[in-house]
Amino acid sequence: MEFKKAVQTLIILVFTTALYAQDIELFQQFNGRYDYTAIGNTLNPFENNLNNSFCFPLESSSADLNLASTANITAAYLYWAGSGSGDTTVTLNGLEVEADATYTVDYIETLETLTYFSCYADITSFIISEGNTTYQLSDLDITEALTNSTRYCSNRTNFAGWSIYIVYEDPSLPLNQVNLYQGLEIINRNNQEKIIEIDNLNVIDNEGAKIGFLAWEGDNSLNYGESLTINDNVISNPPLNASDNAFNGTNTFTNSTTYYNCDLDVYDIQDNINIGDTSATIKLTTGDIDEITGEFRADLIIINNIITVLNSQLPDATITLENYEVDCGDRTVVVDYTVFNTNSTEFLPANTPIAFYAEGTLVAQALTQNDIAIGASEIGTITLILPDGIGDTILLILVVDDDGTGTGTVAEIIEINNRDEGIIELLVLPPVQQLPNTIACNEGFNSATFNLIDILLASQNILSDALFYESIEDLQANENEITNPENYTNNNNPQRIFVKVENAPCYDIYEFEVSVENCPPYIPEGFSPNNDGTNDSFNIQGLYDIFENHDLKIYNRYGTLIFEGDNDTKWYGLVNRGLNNHGNIVPVGTYFYILNPNDVQYEIMMGWVYVNY
């Protein structure tokens, strides 16, 4: 079973908000020598709060992109927004762009609820292909919304605008972490304060730290109680963005003050964020008393996204379970895994600990072997022995940067992406299938020759190769295989034989017994002890080394015992008993024998044998 989830590029999508989510949340994170720029323009011909001469926006507007030649575009996102519930299709330099997601917010006033929208689309490949040029956005149509509700224009909250965010890599940049947060949140006279928590920060060095905002519908002339703070510190960028008028229709990238009812602002925050911070609190306020008229007045501000650029020199360890191997009946699992340092701005040091948990129980530990460079990975293999008490279907969890107690030893960019998991299915040893036993005649010393393959085929139609063993332990360990099963001689009587036959994903096991019995000996009717090499002895077949305790007596025709033999003494026609003729060969004639097998299964055998020369 394979688990292929390895990430091979430097830019990782760490967290993506659900489509149509409203809260400002982390959308994408980039770690490396990255920065961003933004372009865009309004479709309002004037600031709507100062000029009552228009209701409907312009048909198009344009902006120029001028990136350095050393910058390589990594990601680009188009945002467009306006009054109404949304126009999800626009045109950019002749390319029809469909929204990847649409966000909406409502402004509830006394006469009517007014809805505002923002769309975004990933246009990375298009911006890479077009490069530095003039970008014109058109076909952002909010006519229906403005026509159906006159309150947008009479309330002077009729607006439309667009922006493109470009994240790029440049070798001259420091190692940065770029976090892009997006959604759509609103403050107004009814909701005068908004607190947004941004997380997943890793502030290593606050020098050069900056934060950017894309906001809609802010008015330069409405600066009543308006503030923008980070970690309780008011931030500003005078003279473009005053401390009491952050959202005033400006573009920091071009120093423009005519980005009517849109804001594309960037602030230095190195004095507002500390080394070691992992989050920041942003607060926006609006609304106060007009000292001239005595009326309460407030700006309508819609926040679309926030982007941070922070110096970050940290590794980011992740791990994937690539593959595992198990054997039948074995609780040993060989696991292949890969440790990545992809989403990082520093090498991952050697000896970073790895913990392996089976059903929540720590079963093994390992260490990375080498320093893993930015964007690189290291493969590893470990053998796990799984406890018996946790079953045969097991949730295996791999955690990198875990010392076995759930504690990490390496500071990382992201501390919550260090694990992978998979279900391990052990192969349970199949039941042993019993086959009929086989008995053969003793060929000597309680052994015989067996064709194990024929014995197996006699009861099973086995099409694949079979392996034979003398013990179940050898079968499971694939050790001490019987190498010549067609001509097997037993070592024990009886002898158990175990057979392994492949049957994916496991194998079948068969068992049978071979044993030896003493078969009746064959006694010849005569022999010729003339030393010609043929029939020179009284060769009783199936006797010697089989009936090892037998005794043989030979009598002449007068009833005189002339020979007495046993398992070590065959009769070659010589006399070894009596007072005379010791060592002499007997004359031609008929002799009487008495054979006592000394076996409870056989009686004494008697008969005549003829000796001739």
Coordinates of C-alpha atoms in Angstrom, one line a residue:
M1 CA 0.0 0.0 0.0
E2 CA 1.3 3.3 -0.9
F3 CA 0.7 6.7 0.6
K4 CA 2.0 9.4 -1.9
K5 CA 1.5 12.9 -0.5
A6 CA 5.0 14.3 -0.9
V7 CA 5.2 18.0 -1.7
Q8 CA 8.0 18.9 -4.1
T9 CA 7.8 22.6 -4.6
L10 CA 9.0 25.4 -2.3
I11 CA 5.7 27.2 -2.2
I12 CA 3.1 25.3 -0.1
L13 CA -0.5 26.0 0.2
V14 CA -0.7 25.8 4.0
F15 CA -4.3 26.6 4.6
T16 CA -7.1 27.7 2.3
T17 CA -10.3 29.2 3.6
A18 CA -13.5 27.6 2.5
L19 CA -15.1 29.3 -0.5
Y20 CA -17.4 32.2 0.4
A21 CA -15.8 32.4 3.9
Q22 CA -16.1 35.9 5.4
D23 CA -13.5 36.0 8.2
I24 CA -10.1 37.2 7.3
E25 CA -8.0 34.0 7.6
L26 CA -4.7 32.6 6.3
F27 CA -5.1 31.8 2.6
Q28 CA -1.5 31.1 1.5
Q29 CA 2.0 31.2 2.9
F30 CA 5.3 31.5 1.1
N31 CA 8.6 30.9 2.7
G32 CA 11.9 31.8 1.0
R33 CA 13.4 34.8 -0.7
Y34 CA 10.0 36.2 -1.4
D35 CA 8.2 39.6 -1.4
Y36 CA 5.1 41.0 -3.0
T37 CA 3.9 44.0 -5.0
A38 CA 0.4 45.1 -6.0
I39 CA -1.2 47.1 -8.7
G40 CA -4.8 48.1 -9.3
N41 CA -7.2 51.0 -10.0
T42 CA -10.6 52.3 -9.1
L43 CA -13.6 52.4 -11.4
N44 CA -15.0 55.4 -9.6
P45 CA -14.4 58.6 -11.5
F46 CA -14.3 60.6 -8.2
E47 CA -14.6 59.9 -4.5
N48 CA -18.3 59.1 -4.1
N49 CA -18.7 60.9 -0.8
L50 CA -17.4 64.2 -2.3
N51 CA -19.0 64.1 -5.8
N52 CA -22.7 63.5 -6.3
S53 CA -22.4 63.8 -10.1
F54 CA -22.0 60.0 -10.8
C55 CA -23.7 56.8 -9.8
F56 CA -22.4 54.2 -12.2
P57 CA -18.7 53.3 -12.4
L58 CA -16.3 53.6 -15.4
E59 CA -16.3 50.8 -17.9
S60 CA -12.6 50.1 -17.4
S61 CA -9.3 51.3 -15.8
S62 CA -5.7 50.3 -16.0
A63 CA -2.5 50.0 -14.0
D64 CA 1.2 49.2 -14.9
L65 CA 3.3 46.3 -13.6
N66 CA 7.0 47.0 -13.4
L67 CA 8.9 44.2 -11.7
A68 CA 12.7 44.0 -11.6
S69 CA 14.3 41.7 -14.1
T70 CA 15.6 39.5 -11.3
A71 CA 12.1 38.9 -9.9
N72 CA 10.4 35.6 -10.8
I73 CA 6.7 35.5 -10.4
T74 CA 5.5 32.8 -8.1
A75 CA 1.8 33.6 -7.6
A76 CA -0.7 36.3 -8.8
Y77 CA -4.2 36.9 -7.6
L78 CA -6.8 39.2 -9.1
Y79 CA -9.3 40.9 -6.7
W80 CA -12.3 42.9 -7.8
A81 CA -15.1 44.4 -5.7
G82 CA -18.1 46.6 -5.8
S83 CA -21.6 47.4 -4.7
G84 CA -24.1 44.5 -4.9
S85 CA -24.0 40.8 -4.5
G86 CA -21.4 40.3 -7.2
D87 CA -20.3 40.1 -10.8
T88 CA -18.2 36.9 -11.0
T89 CA -16.8 37.4 -14.5
V90 CA -14.5 40.2 -15.6
T91 CA -12.1 40.8 -18.4
L92 CA -8.4 41.5 -18.0
N93 CA -6.4 42.4 -21.1
G94 CA -8.9 40.6 -23.2
L95 CA -8.9 37.4 -21.0
E96 CA -12.2 36.5 -19.4
V97 CA -11.6 35.7 -15.7
E98 CA -14.0 33.7 -13.7
A99 CA -14.0 34.1 -9.9
D100 CA -12.6 31.3 -7.8
A101 CA -14.6 32.5 -4.9
T102 CA -16.9 35.4 -4.0
Y103 CA -17.3 37.0 -0.6
T104 CA -20.1 39.3 0.5
V105 CA -20.9 41.6 3.5
D106 CA -24.0 43.5 4.4
Y107 CA -24.4 47.1 5.6
I108 CA -27.7 47.3 7.5
E109 CA -29.1 50.8 7.5
T110 CA -32.5 52.1 8.5
L111 CA -34.0 52.0 5.1
E112 CA -32.4 49.0 3.4
T113 CA -29.7 46.4 3.7
L114 CA -26.9 47.0 1.2
T115 CA -24.7 44.2 0.1
Y116 CA -21.1 44.5 -1.1
F117 CA -19.0 41.8 -2.7
S118 CA -15.4 40.9 -3.5
C119 CA -14.2 38.2 -5.9
Y120 CA -10.8 36.7 -6.4
A121 CA -9.1 34.5 -9.0
D122 CA -5.7 32.9 -9.3
I123 CA -4.2 34.3 -12.5
T124 CA -0.6 33.3 -11.9
S125 CA 0.0 31.7 -15.3
F126 CA -1.5 34.7 -17.1
I127 CA 0.7 37.2 -15.3
I128 CA 3.8 35.1 -15.9
S129 CA 3.0 35.0 -19.6
E130 CA 2.2 38.7 -19.8
G131 CA 4.9 40.0 -17.5
N132 CA 5.6 43.8 -17.2
T133 CA 2.9 45.6 -19.1
T134 CA -0.2 47.7 -18.7
Y135 CA -3.2 45.7 -17.3
Q136 CA -6.7 46.9 -18.1
L137 CA -9.7 45.5 -16.3
S138 CA -13.2 45.8 -17.8
D139 CA -16.6 44.3 -17.7
L140 CA -17.0 44.7 -14.0
D141 CA -20.8 45.3 -14.1
I142 CA -22.7 46.4 -11.1
T143 CA -25.4 48.2 -13.1
E144 CA -28.2 45.9 -11.9
A145 CA -27.4 46.4 -8.2
L146 CA -27.2 50.2 -8.6
T147 CA -30.4 50.3 -10.7
N148 CA -32.4 48.0 -8.4
S149 CA -31.4 49.9 -5.2
T150 CA -31.1 53.6 -5.4
R151 CA -29.7 53.7 -1.9
Y152 CA -26.2 52.7 -3.1
C153 CA -25.9 56.0 -4.9
S154 CA -28.0 58.2 -2.6
N155 CA -26.0 56.8 0.4
R156 CA -22.8 57.5 -1.6
T157 CA -21.5 53.9 -1.2
N158 CA -21.5 53.1 -4.9
F159 CA -18.0 51.9 -5.8
A160 CA -16.1 49.4 -7.9
G161 CA -12.3 48.7 -8.1
W162 CA -9.7 46.0 -8.6
S163 CA -6.2 45.0 -7.6
I164 CA -3.6 42.3 -8.6
Y165 CA -1.3 40.9 -5.9
I166 CA 2.0 39.5 -7.2
V167 CA 4.2 37.3 -5.0
Y168 CA 7.7 37.0 -6.5
E169 CA 11.1 35.4 -5.7
D170 CA 14.3 37.3 -6.0
P171 CA 17.8 36.0 -5.0
S172 CA 18.7 39.4 -3.6
L173 CA 15.9 39.3 -1.0
P174 CA 16.4 38.1 2.6
L175 CA 14.7 34.9 3.7
N176 CA 11.1 36.0 4.3
Q177 CA 7.8 34.5 5.3
V178 CA 4.9 36.0 3.2
N179 CA 1.5 35.4 4.7
L180 CA -1.6 36.2 2.7
Y181 CA -4.9 36.4 4.6
Q182 CA -8.2 37.0 2.9
G183 CA -11.9 37.1 3.4
L184 CA -14.3 40.1 3.7
E185 CA -15.1 42.0 6.9
I186 CA -16.9 45.4 7.4
I187 CA -16.9 48.2 9.9
N188 CA -19.4 51.1 9.8
R189 CA -21.6 53.3 12.0
N190 CA -23.4 50.2 13.3
N191 CA -20.2 48.1 13.9
Q192 CA -17.5 50.7 14.7
E193 CA -14.7 48.3 15.7
K194 CA -13.3 45.2 14.2
I195 CA -10.5 43.1 15.7
I196 CA -8.8 40.6 13.4
E197 CA -6.3 38.1 14.8
I198 CA -3.7 36.9 12.3
D199 CA -1.7 33.8 13.2
N200 CA 0.9 31.5 11.7
L201 CA 3.5 34.1 12.1
N202 CA 7.1 33.3 13.0
V203 CA 9.0 36.5 13.7
I204 CA 12.7 35.8 13.7
D205 CA 13.9 39.4 12.9
N206 CA 11.5 42.3 12.8
E207 CA 13.8 44.5 10.7
G208 CA 12.0 45.3 7.4
A209 CA 8.7 43.8 8.6
K210 CA 5.7 45.2 6.8
I211 CA 2.0 44.7 6.5
G212 CA -0.4 45.5 3.6
F213 CA -4.1 46.0 3.3
L214 CA -6.6 45.8 0.4
A215 CA -9.8 47.7 1.5
W216 CA -12.8 49.1 -0.3
E217 CA -15.1 52.1 0.0
G218 CA -13.0 54.2 2.4
D219 CA -13.4 58.0 2.0
N220 CA -10.7 60.6 2.4
S221 CA -13.3 63.1 3.7
L222 CA -14.6 60.8 6.4
N223 CA -12.0 60.6 9.1
Y224 CA -14.2 60.4 12.2
G225 CA -12.8 58.1 14.8
E226 CA -10.9 56.2 12.2
S227 CA -7.8 54.2 13.3
L228 CA -5.7 51.3 12.4
T229 CA -3.6 49.6 15.1
I230 CA -1.5 46.5 15.3
N231 CA -0.8 45.1 18.8
D232 CA -2.4 48.3 20.2
N233 CA 0.0 50.5 18.3
V234 CA -1.5 53.0 15.8
I235 CA 0.2 52.6 12.4
S236 CA 0.3 55.3 9.8
N237 CA 2.1 56.3 6.6
P238 CA 2.0 60.1 6.5
P239 CA 1.4 62.0 4.4
L240 CA -0.3 59.3 2.4
N241 CA -2.2 57.7 5.3
A242 CA -2.6 59.8 8.4
S243 CA -3.0 58.1 11.8
D244 CA -6.7 59.1 11.9
N245 CA -7.5 58.4 8.3
A246 CA -5.9 55.1 7.2
F247 CA -8.6 54.2 4.6
N248 CA -8.7 57.3 2.4
G249 CA -8.5 56.1 -1.2
T250 CA -4.7 55.8 -1.6
N251 CA -2.2 53.5 -3.2
T252 CA 1.1 53.2 -1.4
F253 CA 2.8 51.5 -4.4
T254 CA 2.2 54.5 -6.6
N255 CA 1.7 57.2 -3.9
S256 CA -1.6 57.9 -5.5
T257 CA -4.4 59.7 -3.7
T258 CA -6.9 59.1 -6.5
Y259 CA -7.6 55.4 -5.9
Y260 CA -11.1 56.5 -5.1
N261 CA -13.0 54.4 -2.5
C262 CA -10.2 51.8 -2.7
D263 CA -7.1 51.4 -0.6
L264 CA -3.9 49.6 -1.4
D265 CA -1.7 50.4 1.6
V266 CA 1.6 49.1 3.0
Y267 CA 3.0 49.9 6.4
D268 CA 6.4 49.3 8.1
I269 CA 5.7 47.5 11.4
Q270 CA 9.2 46.6 12.6
D271 CA 8.4 48.7 15.8
N272 CA 5.0 47.1 16.2
I273 CA 5.9 43.5 16.2
N274 CA 8.5 41.5 18.3
I275 CA 10.9 38.8 17.7
G276 CA 9.2 35.5 18.7
D277 CA 5.7 36.6 17.9
T278 CA 3.5 34.0 16.4
S279 CA 0.4 36.2 16.0
A280 CA -0.7 39.8 15.8
T281 CA -3.9 41.7 16.7
I282 CA -5.2 44.2 14.2
K283 CA -7.9 46.6 15.2
L284 CA -9.9 49.0 13.0
T285 CA -12.2 51.7 14.2
T286 CA -14.5 54.3 12.7
G287 CA -17.2 56.7 13.9
D288 CA -17.2 59.9 16.0
I289 CA -19.0 63.2 16.4
D290 CA -18.5 65.9 13.7
E291 CA -17.4 68.9 15.8
I292 CA -18.8 71.3 13.2
T293 CA -22.3 69.9 12.8
G294 CA -22.6 67.9 16.0
E295 CA -23.7 64.9 14.0
F296 CA -22.3 61.3 14.5
R297 CA -20.5 60.3 11.3
A298 CA -18.6 57.2 10.3
D299 CA -16.8 55.8 7.3
L300 CA -17.8 52.5 5.7
I301 CA -14.7 50.4 5.4
I302 CA -14.6 46.9 3.9
I303 CA -11.4 44.8 4.5
N304 CA -10.6 42.3 1.8
N305 CA -7.1 41.0 2.6
I306 CA -4.1 41.5 4.8
I307 CA -0.5 40.5 3.8
T308 CA 2.6 40.3 6.0
V309 CA 6.2 40.1 5.0
L310 CA 8.5 39.0 7.9
N311 CA 12.1 37.8 8.0
S312 CA 12.0 34.1 8.9
Q313 CA 14.9 31.7 9.0
L314 CA 13.3 28.4 10.2
P315 CA 12.9 24.9 8.9
D316 CA 9.5 23.3 8.5
A317 CA 9.6 19.5 9.0
T318 CA 6.9 17.4 7.4
I319 CA 6.7 13.7 6.9
T320 CA 4.9 11.3 4.6
L321 CA 4.2 7.5 4.9
E322 CA 5.3 6.3 1.5
N323 CA 4.9 2.6 1.7
Y324 CA 4.8 -0.4 4.1
E325 CA 5.5 -4.1 3.8
V326 CA 4.2 -6.9 5.9
D327 CA 4.6 -10.7 5.8
C328 CA 1.9 -13.3 6.5
G329 CA 1.6 -14.0 10.2
D330 CA 4.3 -11.5 11.1
R331 CA 3.7 -8.4 13.3
T332 CA 6.9 -6.9 11.8
V333 CA 6.2 -4.0 9.5
V334 CA 8.8 -2.4 7.2
V335 CA 7.9 1.3 6.8
D336 CA 9.3 3.6 4.1
Y337 CA 8.9 7.3 4.8
T338 CA 10.1 10.7 3.6
V339 CA 11.0 13.8 5.7
F340 CA 10.6 17.1 3.9
N341 CA 11.9 20.6 4.6
T342 CA 9.9 22.1 1.8
N343 CA 8.0 25.0 3.3
S344 CA 11.1 26.5 5.0
T345 CA 13.7 29.2 5.1
E346 CA 16.4 27.3 6.9
F347 CA 17.9 23.7 6.8
L348 CA 16.4 21.1 9.0
P349 CA 19.2 19.8 11.2
A350 CA 20.4 16.2 11.3
N351 CA 19.2 14.1 14.3
T352 CA 15.7 15.6 14.2
P353 CA 13.7 13.0 16.1
I354 CA 10.9 11.0 14.5
A355 CA 8.3 9.0 16.5
F356 CA 6.1 6.2 15.3
Y357 CA 2.8 5.5 17.1
A358 CA 0.5 2.4 16.6
E359 CA -3.0 3.0 17.9
G360 CA -1.5 5.7 20.1
T361 CA 1.3 3.6 21.5
L362 CA 4.9 4.6 20.8
V363 CA 6.4 1.6 19.0
A364 CA 9.7 3.0 17.5
Q365 CA 11.8 6.1 17.1
A366 CA 14.3 7.3 14.5
L367 CA 16.4 10.3 13.6
T368 CA 17.0 12.2 10.4
Q369 CA 20.5 11.3 9.1
N370 CA 21.6 14.6 7.5
D371 CA 21.0 18.3 7.4
I372 CA 18.0 18.6 5.0
A373 CA 18.4 21.7 2.8
I374 CA 15.6 24.2 2.0
G375 CA 13.2 22.5 -0.4
A376 CA 14.9 19.1 0.0
S377 CA 13.9 15.8 1.6
E378 CA 15.4 12.6 3.0
I379 CA 14.0 9.1 2.7
G380 CA 14.1 6.6 5.5
T381 CA 13.1 3.0 6.3
I382 CA 12.4 1.6 9.7
T383 CA 11.3 -1.9 10.9
L384 CA 8.4 -1.8 13.5
I385 CA 7.5 -4.7 15.7
L386 CA 3.8 -4.1 16.6
P387 CA 2.5 -5.3 20.0
D388 CA 0.1 -8.2 20.0
G389 CA -2.6 -6.4 21.9
I390 CA -3.5 -3.8 19.4
G391 CA -5.2 -5.9 16.8
D392 CA -4.4 -6.5 13.1
T393 CA -5.8 -3.3 11.6
I394 CA -3.7 -0.5 13.0
L395 CA -3.6 3.3 12.7
L396 CA 0.0 4.1 12.3
I397 CA 1.0 7.8 13.0
L398 CA 4.4 9.2 12.0
V399 CA 5.5 12.4 13.7
V400 CA 8.7 14.3 12.8
D401 CA 10.2 16.5 15.4
D402 CA 8.8 14.4 18.2
D403 CA 11.0 13.0 20.9
G404 CA 8.5 10.3 21.7
T405 CA 6.7 12.3 24.3
G406 CA 4.9 14.7 21.9
T407 CA 7.6 17.3 22.4
G408 CA 9.6 18.8 19.5
T409 CA 13.2 19.8 19.6
V410 CA 13.4 22.1 16.6
A411 CA 11.7 25.5 16.2
E412 CA 9.8 25.5 13.0
I413 CA 7.8 27.8 10.8
I414 CA 4.7 25.7 11.3
E415 CA 4.4 23.4 14.4
I416 CA 1.2 21.6 13.5
N417 CA 2.0 19.9 10.2
N418 CA 4.5 17.4 11.4
R419 CA 2.5 14.2 11.1
D420 CA 1.1 11.7 8.6
E421 CA -0.9 8.6 9.2
G422 CA -2.2 5.5 7.5
I423 CA -4.0 2.3 8.2
I424 CA -1.8 -0.8 8.4
E425 CA -3.4 -4.1 7.5
L426 CA -1.5 -7.0 8.9
L427 CA -1.7 -10.3 7.0
V428 CA -3.0 -12.9 9.4
L429 CA -1.4 -16.3 9.2
P430 CA -3.9 -18.5 7.3
P431 CA -5.1 -21.8 8.9
V432 CA -3.1 -24.9 8.2
Q433 CA -4.9 -27.2 5.8
Q434 CA -4.4 -30.9 6.7
L435 CA -3.6 -33.3 3.8
P436 CA -3.7 -37.1 3.9
N437 CA -0.6 -38.8 5.4
T438 CA 1.7 -41.0 3.4
I439 CA 3.4 -44.3 4.6
A440 CA 6.3 -45.9 2.8
C441 CA 8.3 -49.0 3.3
N442 CA 11.4 -48.8 5.5
E443 CA 14.4 -48.6 3.2
G444 CA 16.8 -48.8 6.2
F445 CA 17.2 -47.2 9.6
N446 CA 13.5 -46.0 9.6
S447 CA 13.8 -43.9 6.5
A448 CA 12.4 -43.9 3.0
T449 CA 12.4 -41.8 -0.1
F450 CA 9.3 -39.7 -0.8
N451 CA 8.3 -37.5 -3.8
L452 CA 6.7 -34.7 -1.8
I453 CA 5.4 -32.9 -5.0
D454 CA 3.5 -36.0 -6.0
I455 CA 2.1 -36.4 -2.5
L456 CA 0.8 -32.7 -2.7
L457 CA -0.6 -33.0 -6.2
A458 CA -2.4 -36.2 -5.3
S459 CA -4.8 -34.3 -3.1
Q460 CA -4.5 -30.6 -4.3
N461 CA -4.5 -29.2 -7.8
I462 CA -1.7 -26.7 -7.1
L463 CA -0.7 -24.6 -10.1
S464 CA 2.0 -22.5 -8.6
D465 CA 5.3 -23.5 -7.1
A466 CA 5.2 -25.0 -3.7
L467 CA 7.9 -24.8 -1.0
F468 CA 8.4 -27.6 1.5
Y469 CA 9.7 -27.3 5.1
E470 CA 10.1 -29.6 8.1
S471 CA 8.7 -27.1 10.6
I472 CA 6.1 -24.3 10.6
E473 CA 8.7 -22.0 12.0
D474 CA 11.0 -22.5 9.0
L475 CA 8.1 -21.9 6.7
Q476 CA 7.2 -18.6 8.3
A477 CA 10.9 -17.5 8.3
N478 CA 11.6 -18.8 4.8
E479 CA 14.5 -20.8 6.2
N480 CA 15.8 -24.3 5.7
E481 CA 13.6 -25.1 2.7
I482 CA 13.7 -28.8 1.5
T483 CA 15.8 -28.4 -1.6
N484 CA 15.0 -31.7 -3.3
P485 CA 11.3 -32.5 -2.6
E486 CA 11.2 -35.0 -5.5
N487 CA 13.7 -37.2 -3.7
Y488 CA 13.2 -36.5 0.0
T489 CA 14.5 -38.8 2.7
N490 CA 12.9 -38.4 6.1
N491 CA 15.0 -37.7 9.2
N492 CA 12.3 -38.6 11.8
N493 CA 9.6 -41.2 11.8
P494 CA 7.0 -39.9 11.5
Q495 CA 8.1 -36.6 9.9
R496 CA 5.7 -33.6 9.6
I497 CA 6.0 -31.7 6.2
F498 CA 4.7 -28.1 5.8
V499 CA 4.0 -26.7 2.4
K500 CA 3.8 -23.0 1.4
V501 CA 1.9 -22.1 -1.7
E502 CA 1.6 -18.4 -2.8
N503 CA -1.9 -17.1 -2.8
A504 CA -1.8 -13.3 -2.9
P505 CA -1.7 -11.3 -0.7
C506 CA -0.6 -14.1 1.5
Y507 CA -0.1 -17.8 1.1
D508 CA -1.7 -21.1 1.8
I509 CA -0.2 -23.6 4.3
Y510 CA -0.6 -27.4 3.9
E511 CA 0.5 -30.0 6.3
F512 CA 0.9 -33.8 6.0
E513 CA 2.9 -36.6 7.6
V514 CA 5.3 -39.0 6.0
S515 CA 6.1 -42.1 8.0
V516 CA 7.9 -45.4 7.5
E517 CA 6.9 -48.9 8.3
N518 CA 8.6 -52.3 8.1
C519 CA 7.2 -54.1 5.0
P520 CA 7.5 -58.0 4.8
P521 CA 10.9 -59.0 3.7
Y522 CA 11.4 -61.0 0.5
I523 CA 13.2 -64.3 1.0
P524 CA 14.8 -65.8 -2.1
E525 CA 14.6 -69.5 -2.8
G526 CA 18.3 -69.9 -3.5
F527 CA 21.7 -68.3 -4.1
S528 CA 25.1 -69.1 -5.4
P529 CA 28.1 -68.1 -3.2
N530 CA 30.7 -68.5 -5.9
N531 CA 32.2 -65.0 -5.6
D532 CA 31.1 -64.1 -9.1
G533 CA 29.5 -60.9 -7.8
T534 CA 25.9 -62.1 -8.3
N535 CA 23.7 -63.8 -5.7
D536 CA 26.8 -64.5 -3.5
S537 CA 24.7 -64.1 -0.3
F538 CA 21.4 -65.3 1.1
N539 CA 20.1 -61.7 0.3
I540 CA 16.8 -61.3 2.1
Q541 CA 15.5 -58.1 0.7
G542 CA 13.9 -55.6 3.1
L543 CA 15.6 -57.2 6.1
Y544 CA 19.0 -55.7 6.7
D545 CA 19.0 -52.3 8.4
I546 CA 15.2 -52.5 8.5
F547 CA 14.6 -55.4 10.9
E548 CA 17.7 -54.4 12.8
N549 CA 17.2 -56.8 15.6
H550 CA 16.5 -59.9 13.6
D551 CA 18.3 -63.2 13.9
L552 CA 18.8 -65.9 11.2
K553 CA 19.5 -69.6 11.7
I554 CA 20.5 -72.0 9.0
Y555 CA 20.2 -75.8 9.4
N556 CA 21.5 -78.6 7.1
R557 CA 19.2 -81.4 6.0
Y558 CA 20.1 -83.3 9.2
G559 CA 18.9 -80.6 11.4
T560 CA 22.3 -79.4 12.5
L561 CA 22.7 -75.6 13.1
I562 CA 25.5 -74.5 10.7
F563 CA 25.0 -70.7 10.6
E564 CA 23.7 -68.0 12.9
G565 CA 23.4 -64.4 11.6
D566 CA 22.0 -61.0 12.5
N567 CA 21.9 -57.5 11.0
D568 CA 25.6 -57.3 10.7
T569 CA 26.2 -60.9 9.6
K570 CA 24.9 -62.1 6.2
W571 CA 25.1 -65.8 5.1
Y572 CA 27.6 -66.2 2.3
G573 CA 27.3 -70.0 2.4
L574 CA 29.9 -70.4 5.1
V575 CA 29.6 -72.4 8.3
N576 CA 30.0 -70.5 11.6
R577 CA 28.3 -73.0 14.0
G578 CA 29.0 -76.5 15.2
L579 CA 32.2 -78.4 16.0
N580 CA 33.4 -79.0 12.5
N581 CA 33.8 -77.2 9.2
H582 CA 34.0 -73.7 10.6
G583 CA 34.7 -71.2 7.8
N584 CA 34.1 -73.9 5.1
I585 CA 31.6 -73.4 2.4
V586 CA 28.6 -75.7 2.4
P587 CA 28.1 -78.2 -0.3
V588 CA 25.3 -77.9 -3.0
G589 CA 22.1 -78.7 -1.4
T590 CA 18.9 -77.6 0.3
Y591 CA 19.1 -75.9 3.7
F592 CA 16.5 -74.9 6.2
Y593 CA 16.2 -71.4 7.6
I594 CA 14.5 -69.9 10.6
L595 CA 14.1 -66.1 10.4
N596 CA 13.0 -64.3 13.6
P597 CA 12.3 -60.6 12.7
N598 CA 12.0 -59.7 16.3
D599 CA 9.1 -57.4 15.3
V600 CA 5.7 -57.5 17.0
Q601 CA 4.0 -57.2 13.7
Y602 CA 5.7 -60.3 12.1
E603 CA 5.9 -63.9 13.2
I604 CA 8.9 -66.2 12.8
M605 CA 9.5 -67.2 9.2
M606 CA 10.7 -70.7 8.1
G607 CA 11.5 -72.3 4.8
W608 CA 14.0 -73.9 2.5
V609 CA 16.8 -72.3 0.4
Y610 CA 18.8 -74.0 -2.3
V611 CA 22.6 -73.5 -2.5
N612 CA 24.3 -74.1 -5.8
Y613 CA 27.6 -73.0 -7.4

